[in-house]
Amino acid sequence: MLSDPTTLTLAKLSELLKKRQISSEDLVNTFLEKIESQNPNINAYITVDKAGAIKAAKDADARLDAKQGEALTGIPIGVKDLFCTKGLLTTCASKILHNFIPPYESTVTSRLKAAGAVVLGKTNMDEFAMGSSNETSHFGVVKNPWDHSRIPGGSSGGSAAAVSASLCSATIGTDTGGSIRQPAALTGITGFKPTYGRVSRFGMIAFASSLDQAGPMTKTAQDSALMLQTMAGHDAKDATSINAPVPDYMASLNDGLKGRKIGIPAEYFASGLSQDVATVIEEAKKQFTDLGAELVPVSLPTTKHAIPTYYILAPAEASSNLARYDGVRFGYRCEDPQDIKDLYFRTRAEGFGSEVKRRIMLGTYVLSSGYYDAYYLKAQKVRRLIADDFKAAFAKVDLLLAPTTPDTAFKLGAKTDDPVQMYLSDIFTINVNLAGLPAISIPCGFDKTNLPIGLQLIGRPLDESGILSAAHAYQQATDWHTRSPIL
Ligand code: GLN
């Protein structure tokens, strides 16, 4: 057994497992011990499934012994607590689902489990994935492993912190407006949001169905390729899932950057970008040129409309999706309801946190008759313009390069009283969701106080391979992704 295998990449662990130089059971036990000692400080996990993980590890070892292992067989992973896991508590970090044990499994987790991945537990998040700091969770805030006085980003903050602190090998998150990429950037890991429809949404607790997309959160782009290979693909249970073949992401991983045209969108480098982030991204741009890419200035003029558009459309969809939580069939129910109306009203008043209520009210308002045309319909039209902007840029370039976030991780509590400031954290990620595009965040440096900075690569629809190979080329030439916080 190696001294500390938890800090190794998924690819390396997979190799050791296949060669039988390490057993999945030992590996899982090492992660479980680390979770036991470190999770109380960071709060990355809501639920740890010790017995389930050990059983799955034993099954994986038997499969590996029989030489029937795949890349993920025996790999310990964390799962964001909005993927339904059959028989295992799934809360979406909300009081209203505090006791919900799903009777079925999400497609993504069932694919990962079938490949032999071992689920260590369910990771913390913002309630119903609404947030950018992991401070809206009913189960408490998550701390950034790099500085415990700071947020890890959100909404997949627990997933990001778990990978950053090596409390699992990889996790899955979801990204509706930046929830994979923003926390990845703020915790120094790699986070990949695939094209909308590339990965099935079946069994994911819905926030905004036209935007939600699952993706891997890992230490490297190569690890993301390995995870996505299993996660991606058509699913008849999700009507928006894309029916297109899944390419071999590992086969093209070493394609390199030579001759690739990378657009630099002017609007992502305007005011609001912190000096430290700007300096580090400038440095990274040089690295991309050194690796053979050609940088091309481009413009995405509708960028400034992304936040208001998102905060009409996402709450509108949320207000409808969250109507199902009424205390009747599952989840939290208020005590001693007087009648059915009282049951609905008090269950929802007591069960939802304040950010979720704000979104439901916003969404209900923009959908109400008299306001529908002025807000919802208008926002849908702007969404089209945003997508058209990207389309025009991709007629000239293969990828876009930009910062993932305007700044590094802020202090816990710094923005909780100012929702608009909080919403602005996603200024560089939200437009990508509105356009349905794939994008990755990879570590590219640190600010003056040693907090990680993320770089975003955005691609054409379904060009996950192009993004992964570009990110991999950069990670072969740099070592930012190998840095980890001292716990
Ligand atoms: N921070 C954004 C929001 O609060 C995006 C969240 C997400 O991607 N799930 O809605």
Coordinates of C-alpha atoms and ligand atoms in Angstrom, one line a residue:
M1 CA 0.0 0.0 0.0
L2 CA 1.4 3.4 -1.0
S3 CA 1.9 6.0 1.8
D4 CA -0.8 8.5 0.6
P5 CA -2.6 7.4 -2.6
T6 CA -5.4 10.0 -2.1
T7 CA -3.4 12.7 -3.8
L8 CA -2.8 10.7 -7.0
T9 CA -4.8 11.3 -10.2
L10 CA -7.7 9.0 -11.2
A11 CA -5.7 7.9 -14.2
K12 CA -2.7 6.9 -12.0
L13 CA -5.0 5.1 -9.4
S14 CA -6.7 3.3 -12.3
E15 CA -3.3 2.0 -13.5
L16 CA -2.3 0.9 -10.0
L17 CA -5.6 -0.9 -9.5
K18 CA -5.4 -2.7 -12.8
K19 CA -1.9 -3.8 -12.0
R20 CA -3.2 -5.0 -8.6
Q21 CA -0.5 -2.9 -6.9
I22 CA -3.3 -1.4 -4.8
S23 CA -6.7 -2.8 -3.8
S24 CA -9.9 -0.8 -4.1
E25 CA -10.8 -1.8 -0.5
D26 CA -7.5 -0.4 0.9
L27 CA -7.9 2.7 -1.2
V28 CA -11.5 3.2 -0.1
N29 CA -10.6 2.7 3.5
T30 CA -7.8 5.3 3.2
F31 CA -10.3 7.8 1.7
L32 CA -12.9 7.0 4.4
E33 CA -10.3 7.6 7.2
K34 CA -9.3 10.9 5.6
I35 CA -12.9 12.0 5.3
E36 CA -13.4 11.1 9.0
S37 CA -10.6 13.3 10.0
Q38 CA -10.9 16.2 7.5
N39 CA -14.6 16.4 6.7
P40 CA -15.5 18.0 10.0
N41 CA -13.3 21.0 9.0
I42 CA -14.5 21.4 5.4
N43 CA -18.0 19.9 5.4
A44 CA -17.7 18.7 1.9
Y45 CA -19.9 15.6 2.4
I46 CA -23.5 15.6 3.6
T47 CA -23.7 11.7 3.7
V48 CA -20.8 9.2 3.8
D49 CA -21.8 5.7 2.8
K50 CA -19.2 3.6 4.5
A51 CA -20.8 0.2 4.3
G52 CA -22.0 0.7 0.7
A53 CA -18.5 1.9 -0.4
I54 CA -16.7 -1.0 1.2
K55 CA -19.1 -3.5 -0.4
A56 CA -18.7 -1.8 -3.8
A57 CA -14.9 -1.8 -3.4
K58 CA -14.9 -5.6 -2.7
D59 CA -17.0 -6.1 -5.8
A60 CA -14.5 -4.0 -7.8
D61 CA -11.5 -5.9 -6.5
A62 CA -13.1 -9.2 -7.6
R63 CA -13.7 -7.7 -11.0
L64 CA -10.1 -6.4 -11.2
D65 CA -8.8 -9.8 -10.1
A66 CA -10.7 -11.4 -12.9
K67 CA -9.1 -8.9 -15.3
Q68 CA -12.5 -7.4 -16.1
G69 CA -11.9 -4.0 -14.8
E70 CA -12.6 -0.8 -16.7
A71 CA -10.9 2.6 -16.2
L72 CA -13.2 3.5 -13.3
T73 CA -13.4 0.1 -11.6
G74 CA -12.5 0.5 -8.0
I75 CA -12.1 4.4 -8.2
P76 CA -13.6 6.1 -5.1
I77 CA -15.8 9.0 -6.1
G78 CA -18.2 11.6 -4.5
V79 CA -21.6 12.4 -5.9
K80 CA -23.3 15.8 -5.6
D81 CA -26.3 15.4 -3.4
L82 CA -28.8 16.1 -6.3
F83 CA -28.3 12.9 -8.1
C84 CA -30.8 10.4 -7.0
T85 CA -29.1 7.3 -5.5
K86 CA -31.4 4.4 -4.9
G87 CA -31.6 3.6 -1.1
L88 CA -29.2 6.4 -0.2
L89 CA -30.3 9.7 1.3
T90 CA -30.5 12.5 -1.4
T91 CA -31.3 15.9 0.0
C92 CA -30.3 18.5 -2.6
A93 CA -29.1 20.3 0.5
S94 CA -32.6 21.2 1.4
K95 CA -34.7 20.8 4.5
I96 CA -37.6 19.9 2.3
L97 CA -35.7 16.7 1.2
H98 CA -33.9 16.1 4.4
N99 CA -35.3 12.6 4.7
F100 CA -35.7 11.6 1.0
I101 CA -34.4 8.2 0.1
P102 CA -34.9 7.8 -3.7
P103 CA -36.5 4.6 -4.9
Y104 CA -34.5 4.9 -8.2
E105 CA -31.0 5.7 -9.5
S106 CA -30.0 8.6 -11.8
T107 CA -28.6 7.5 -15.2
V108 CA -25.2 9.1 -14.5
T109 CA -24.7 7.3 -11.2
S110 CA -26.0 4.1 -12.5
R111 CA -23.5 4.3 -15.4
L112 CA -20.6 5.1 -13.1
K113 CA -21.5 2.3 -10.7
A114 CA -21.9 -0.2 -13.6
A115 CA -18.3 0.8 -14.6
G116 CA -17.2 -0.1 -11.1
A117 CA -16.8 3.3 -9.6
V118 CA -17.2 3.3 -5.8
V119 CA -19.5 6.0 -4.3
L120 CA -18.0 7.2 -1.0
G121 CA -20.9 9.6 -0.3
K122 CA -23.0 12.5 -1.3
T123 CA -21.4 15.9 -1.4
N124 CA -22.6 19.2 -0.1
M125 CA -24.0 22.0 -2.3
D126 CA -26.1 25.1 -2.4
E127 CA -29.8 24.3 -1.7
F128 CA -31.3 23.1 -5.0
A129 CA -28.1 24.2 -6.6
M130 CA -29.1 27.9 -6.2
G131 CA -26.0 29.8 -5.2
S132 CA -22.4 30.6 -6.0
S133 CA -20.8 30.1 -2.5
N134 CA -22.3 26.9 -1.0
E135 CA -23.7 29.1 1.8
T136 CA -27.3 28.3 1.1
S137 CA -27.0 24.6 2.1
H138 CA -29.4 23.4 4.9
F139 CA -26.4 21.3 6.0
G140 CA -24.0 24.1 6.6
V141 CA -21.4 26.0 4.6
V142 CA -18.5 24.3 2.9
K143 CA -15.1 25.8 3.5
N144 CA -12.5 26.3 0.8
P145 CA -9.6 23.9 1.5
W146 CA -7.1 26.6 0.5
D147 CA -8.4 29.0 3.2
H148 CA -11.1 28.0 5.6
S149 CA -12.3 31.5 6.0
R150 CA -13.4 31.6 2.4
I151 CA -16.1 30.0 0.2
P152 CA -15.4 27.1 -2.1
G153 CA -17.7 28.5 -4.8
G154 CA -21.1 26.9 -5.6
S155 CA -23.3 25.3 -6.2
S156 CA -21.1 22.2 -6.4
G157 CA -18.9 23.5 -3.6
G158 CA -18.8 20.2 -1.7
S159 CA -17.8 18.3 -4.8
A160 CA -15.1 20.9 -5.6
A161 CA -13.7 20.9 -2.0
A162 CA -13.7 17.1 -1.8
V163 CA -11.5 16.8 -4.9
S164 CA -9.3 19.7 -3.9
A165 CA -8.8 18.3 -0.4
S166 CA -8.3 14.7 -1.9
L167 CA -11.4 13.4 0.0
C168 CA -12.2 11.3 -3.1
S169 CA -10.6 10.8 -6.5
A170 CA -13.2 12.6 -8.5
T171 CA -16.7 13.9 -8.2
I172 CA -19.7 14.7 -10.3
G173 CA -21.3 18.1 -10.2
T174 CA -24.0 19.9 -12.1
D175 CA -23.8 23.3 -13.9
T176 CA -26.8 25.4 -14.6
G177 CA -25.0 28.7 -14.7
G178 CA -21.5 27.9 -13.6
S179 CA -21.8 25.5 -10.7
I180 CA -19.1 23.1 -11.9
R181 CA -16.7 25.6 -13.4
Q182 CA -16.9 28.4 -10.8
P183 CA -16.2 26.2 -7.7
A184 CA -13.5 24.3 -9.7
A185 CA -11.8 27.6 -10.4
L186 CA -12.0 28.7 -6.8
T187 CA -10.6 25.5 -5.4
G188 CA -7.9 24.8 -8.0
I189 CA -9.3 21.8 -9.7
T190 CA -10.6 20.9 -13.2
G191 CA -14.3 21.1 -13.8
F192 CA -16.0 20.3 -17.0
K193 CA -19.5 21.2 -18.2
P194 CA -20.4 19.2 -21.3
T195 CA -22.8 20.3 -24.1
Y196 CA -26.4 20.5 -22.9
G197 CA -27.8 17.1 -23.7
R198 CA -24.5 15.2 -23.8
V199 CA -25.1 13.7 -20.4
S200 CA -28.5 12.4 -19.3
R201 CA -30.5 14.5 -16.7
F202 CA -32.6 11.5 -15.7
G203 CA -32.6 11.3 -11.9
M204 CA -31.0 14.7 -11.4
I205 CA -33.2 16.8 -9.1
A206 CA -34.3 19.6 -11.5
F207 CA -33.4 23.3 -11.0
A208 CA -33.7 24.8 -14.5
S209 CA -34.3 22.0 -16.9
S210 CA -33.2 23.8 -20.1
L211 CA -29.8 24.7 -18.5
D212 CA -28.9 21.9 -16.0
Q213 CA -26.0 19.7 -17.1
A214 CA -23.9 17.1 -15.2
G215 CA -20.2 16.9 -15.6
P216 CA -17.0 15.6 -14.0
M217 CA -14.9 17.5 -11.4
T218 CA -11.4 16.1 -11.2
K219 CA -7.7 16.8 -10.7
T220 CA -6.9 16.8 -14.4
A221 CA -8.4 17.1 -17.9
Q222 CA -7.3 13.5 -18.5
D223 CA -9.4 12.4 -15.4
S224 CA -12.3 14.3 -16.8
A225 CA -12.0 12.5 -20.1
L226 CA -12.1 9.2 -18.3
M227 CA -15.2 10.2 -16.2
L228 CA -17.1 11.7 -19.2
Q229 CA -16.5 8.6 -21.3
T230 CA -18.7 6.7 -18.9
M231 CA -21.2 9.5 -18.1
A232 CA -21.9 10.7 -21.7
G233 CA -24.4 9.2 -24.2
H234 CA -28.0 9.1 -25.2
D235 CA -30.6 8.1 -22.7
A236 CA -34.2 7.3 -23.7
K237 CA -35.3 8.4 -20.2
D238 CA -34.2 12.0 -20.9
A239 CA -36.1 13.6 -23.9
T240 CA -33.4 16.3 -24.2
S241 CA -30.5 13.9 -24.3
I242 CA -28.6 14.0 -27.6
N243 CA -28.7 10.9 -29.7
A244 CA -25.1 11.1 -31.1
P245 CA -22.2 8.7 -30.7
V246 CA -19.8 9.4 -27.9
P247 CA -16.2 9.8 -29.3
D248 CA -13.2 8.2 -27.7
Y249 CA -12.0 11.1 -25.6
M250 CA -8.7 9.4 -24.6
A251 CA -7.9 8.7 -28.3
S252 CA -7.8 12.5 -29.1
L253 CA -6.4 13.7 -25.8
N254 CA -2.9 14.2 -27.2
D255 CA -4.0 16.1 -30.2
G256 CA -2.2 19.2 -29.0
L257 CA -2.7 22.9 -29.7
K258 CA -0.7 23.3 -32.9
G259 CA -2.7 25.3 -35.5
R260 CA -5.7 25.6 -33.2
K261 CA -7.4 29.0 -33.3
I262 CA -8.4 30.3 -29.9
G263 CA -10.7 33.4 -29.6
I264 CA -10.1 35.9 -26.9
P265 CA -13.5 37.5 -26.2
A266 CA -12.9 41.2 -25.4
E267 CA -16.0 41.4 -23.1
Y268 CA -14.4 38.9 -20.6
F269 CA -11.4 41.2 -20.1
A270 CA -13.3 44.4 -19.4
S271 CA -13.7 46.2 -16.0
G272 CA -14.6 44.0 -13.1
L273 CA -11.8 41.6 -13.7
S274 CA -9.4 41.6 -10.7
Q275 CA -5.8 42.5 -11.4
D276 CA -4.4 39.2 -10.1
V277 CA -6.7 37.2 -12.3
A278 CA -6.0 39.4 -15.4
T279 CA -2.2 39.0 -14.9
V280 CA -2.4 35.2 -14.5
I281 CA -4.7 34.8 -17.5
E282 CA -2.3 37.0 -19.6
E283 CA 0.5 34.6 -18.7
A284 CA -1.6 31.6 -19.6
K285 CA -2.4 33.1 -23.0
K286 CA 1.3 33.2 -23.7
Q287 CA 1.6 29.6 -22.8
F288 CA -1.1 28.7 -25.3
T289 CA 0.7 30.6 -28.0
D290 CA 4.0 28.8 -27.1
L291 CA 2.2 25.5 -27.5
G292 CA 1.2 26.4 -31.0
A293 CA -2.2 28.0 -30.7
E294 CA -3.1 31.1 -32.6
L295 CA -4.9 33.7 -30.5
V296 CA -7.6 35.7 -32.3
P297 CA -9.5 38.7 -30.8
V298 CA -13.3 38.1 -30.9
S299 CA -16.3 39.9 -29.5
L300 CA -19.4 38.6 -27.8
P301 CA -21.4 41.8 -27.5
T302 CA -24.4 40.3 -25.7
T303 CA -22.3 39.2 -22.7
K304 CA -23.7 42.0 -20.6
H305 CA -27.2 40.7 -20.9
A306 CA -26.4 37.2 -19.7
I307 CA -27.0 37.7 -15.9
P308 CA -30.4 39.4 -16.3
T309 CA -31.5 36.9 -18.9
Y310 CA -30.5 33.9 -16.7
Y311 CA -32.2 35.4 -13.6
I312 CA -35.4 35.5 -15.5
L313 CA -35.2 32.1 -17.2
A314 CA -33.6 30.0 -14.4
P315 CA -36.1 31.1 -11.7
A316 CA -39.0 30.7 -14.1
E317 CA -38.1 27.1 -14.7
A318 CA -37.3 26.6 -11.0
S319 CA -40.7 27.9 -9.9
S320 CA -42.3 25.3 -12.0
N321 CA -39.9 22.4 -11.1
L322 CA -40.2 23.1 -7.4
A323 CA -44.0 23.1 -7.4
R324 CA -43.8 19.4 -6.7
Y325 CA -42.5 19.8 -3.1
D326 CA -45.7 20.0 -1.2
G327 CA -45.3 17.7 1.7
V328 CA -47.9 15.2 0.4
R329 CA -45.9 12.3 -1.0
F330 CA -42.3 12.6 0.1
G331 CA -39.9 14.9 1.9
Y332 CA -40.6 17.3 4.7
R333 CA -44.1 17.8 6.0
C334 CA -45.1 20.5 8.5
E335 CA -46.5 19.4 11.8
D336 CA -50.3 19.3 12.5
P337 CA -51.6 20.8 9.3
Q338 CA -55.2 22.2 9.8
D339 CA -56.2 21.5 6.2
I340 CA -54.6 20.8 2.8
K341 CA -53.9 24.5 2.2
D342 CA -52.2 24.8 5.5
L343 CA -50.2 21.7 4.7
Y344 CA -49.0 23.1 1.4
F345 CA -48.3 26.6 2.7
R346 CA -46.4 25.7 5.9
T347 CA -44.5 22.8 4.4
R348 CA -43.1 25.1 1.7
A349 CA -42.6 28.0 4.1
E350 CA -40.7 25.9 6.6
G351 CA -39.0 23.5 4.1
F352 CA -37.4 25.9 1.6
G353 CA -34.5 28.3 2.5
S354 CA -34.6 32.0 1.7
E355 CA -32.7 31.9 -1.6
V356 CA -34.9 29.2 -3.0
K357 CA -38.0 31.2 -2.0
R358 CA -36.5 34.3 -3.7
R359 CA -36.1 32.3 -6.9
I360 CA -39.6 30.8 -6.7
M361 CA -41.1 34.3 -6.2
L362 CA -39.0 35.8 -9.1
G363 CA -39.9 32.9 -11.4
T364 CA -43.6 33.1 -10.6
Y365 CA -43.6 36.8 -11.2
V366 CA -42.0 36.6 -14.6
L367 CA -44.3 33.9 -15.7
S368 CA -47.5 35.6 -14.5
S369 CA -50.0 36.9 -17.0
G370 CA -49.3 40.5 -17.9
Y371 CA -45.5 40.1 -17.2
Y372 CA -44.8 36.9 -19.3
D373 CA -44.2 38.8 -22.6
A374 CA -42.2 41.6 -20.9
Y375 CA -39.9 39.3 -19.0
Y376 CA -40.0 35.6 -19.9
L377 CA -40.6 35.9 -23.6
K378 CA -38.1 38.8 -24.0
A379 CA -35.5 36.8 -22.1
Q380 CA -35.9 33.8 -24.4
K381 CA -35.3 36.1 -27.4
V382 CA -32.1 37.5 -25.7
R383 CA -31.0 34.0 -25.1
R384 CA -31.1 33.4 -28.8
L385 CA -29.0 36.5 -29.4
I386 CA -26.4 35.2 -26.9
A387 CA -26.3 31.8 -28.7
D388 CA -25.9 33.6 -32.0
D389 CA -22.9 35.6 -30.7
F390 CA -21.1 32.4 -29.9
K391 CA -22.1 30.9 -33.3
A392 CA -20.5 33.9 -35.0
A393 CA -17.3 33.6 -32.9
F394 CA -17.0 29.9 -33.6
A395 CA -17.2 30.6 -37.4
K396 CA -13.7 32.1 -36.9
V397 CA -12.1 30.1 -34.1
D398 CA -12.1 26.6 -32.6
L399 CA -12.2 27.5 -29.0
L400 CA -12.6 30.5 -26.7
L401 CA -10.3 31.3 -23.8
A402 CA -11.4 33.5 -20.9
P403 CA -11.2 33.7 -17.1
T404 CA -13.7 31.4 -15.3
T405 CA -14.4 34.0 -12.6
P406 CA -13.7 37.7 -12.2
D407 CA -12.0 37.2 -8.8
T408 CA -10.7 34.5 -6.4
A409 CA -12.6 33.0 -3.5
F410 CA -14.3 35.6 -1.3
K411 CA -14.7 35.5 2.5
L412 CA -17.6 33.5 4.0
G413 CA -20.5 35.8 4.5
A414 CA -19.1 38.6 2.3
K415 CA -22.0 38.5 -0.2
T416 CA -24.8 36.7 1.6
D417 CA -26.7 40.0 2.2
D418 CA -26.4 41.2 -1.4
P419 CA -27.9 38.7 -3.9
V420 CA -27.0 40.8 -6.9
Q421 CA -23.3 40.8 -6.0
M422 CA -23.5 37.0 -5.5
Y423 CA -25.2 36.6 -8.9
L424 CA -22.3 38.6 -10.5
S425 CA -19.9 35.8 -9.5
D426 CA -21.1 33.9 -12.6
I427 CA -20.7 36.6 -15.1
F428 CA -18.2 34.6 -17.2
T429 CA -19.9 31.2 -16.9
I430 CA -23.7 31.8 -17.3
N431 CA -23.7 32.8 -21.0
V432 CA -22.2 29.4 -21.8
N433 CA -25.2 27.6 -20.2
L434 CA -27.7 29.9 -22.1
A435 CA -26.0 28.9 -25.3
G436 CA -25.8 25.2 -24.3
L437 CA -22.1 25.0 -25.0
P438 CA -19.4 22.8 -23.4
A439 CA -16.7 24.5 -21.3
I440 CA -13.9 23.5 -18.9
S441 CA -12.2 25.4 -16.0
I442 CA -8.6 24.5 -15.4
P443 CA -6.2 25.8 -12.7
C444 CA -3.8 28.4 -14.2
G445 CA -2.1 30.1 -11.2
F446 CA -2.7 31.8 -7.9
D447 CA -3.4 35.3 -6.6
K448 CA -1.2 37.2 -4.1
T449 CA -2.7 35.4 -1.2
N450 CA -2.2 31.9 -2.7
L451 CA -5.8 31.4 -3.8
P452 CA -6.3 29.4 -7.0
I453 CA -7.4 31.0 -10.3
G454 CA -9.2 29.2 -13.1
L455 CA -9.0 29.5 -16.9
Q456 CA -12.0 28.7 -19.0
L457 CA -12.0 27.0 -22.4
I458 CA -15.3 27.1 -24.3
G459 CA -16.0 24.9 -27.3
R460 CA -18.5 24.3 -30.1
P461 CA -21.5 22.1 -29.4
L462 CA -20.4 18.5 -28.8
D463 CA -16.7 19.4 -29.2
E464 CA -15.8 17.9 -25.8
S465 CA -12.8 16.3 -27.4
G466 CA -11.4 19.6 -28.6
I467 CA -11.7 21.1 -25.2
L468 CA -10.2 18.2 -23.4
S469 CA -7.2 17.9 -25.7
A470 CA -6.5 21.7 -25.4
A471 CA -6.7 21.5 -21.6
H472 CA -4.6 18.4 -21.5
A473 CA -1.9 20.1 -23.6
Y474 CA -1.8 23.0 -21.2
Q475 CA -1.6 20.7 -18.2
Q476 CA 1.2 18.7 -19.8
A477 CA 3.2 22.0 -20.0
T478 CA 2.3 23.5 -16.6
D479 CA 2.0 22.2 -13.0
W480 CA -0.8 24.4 -11.6
H481 CA -3.1 21.4 -11.5
T482 CA -0.7 19.4 -9.3
R483 CA -0.8 21.9 -6.4
S484 CA -2.9 21.0 -3.5
P485 CA -3.8 22.8 -0.3
I486 CA -2.1 21.9 3.0
L487 CA -4.8 20.6 5.2
Ligands
GLN1 N1 -24.8 30.5 -9.2 C1 -25.8 30.3 -10.2 C2 -27.2 30.3 -9.5 O1 -27.2 30.6 -8.4 C3 -25.6 29.0 -10.9 C4 -25.9 27.8 -10.1 C5 -25.8 26.5 -10.9 O2 -25.1 26.5 -11.9 N2 -26.4 25.5 -10.4 O3 -28.2 30.1 -10.1

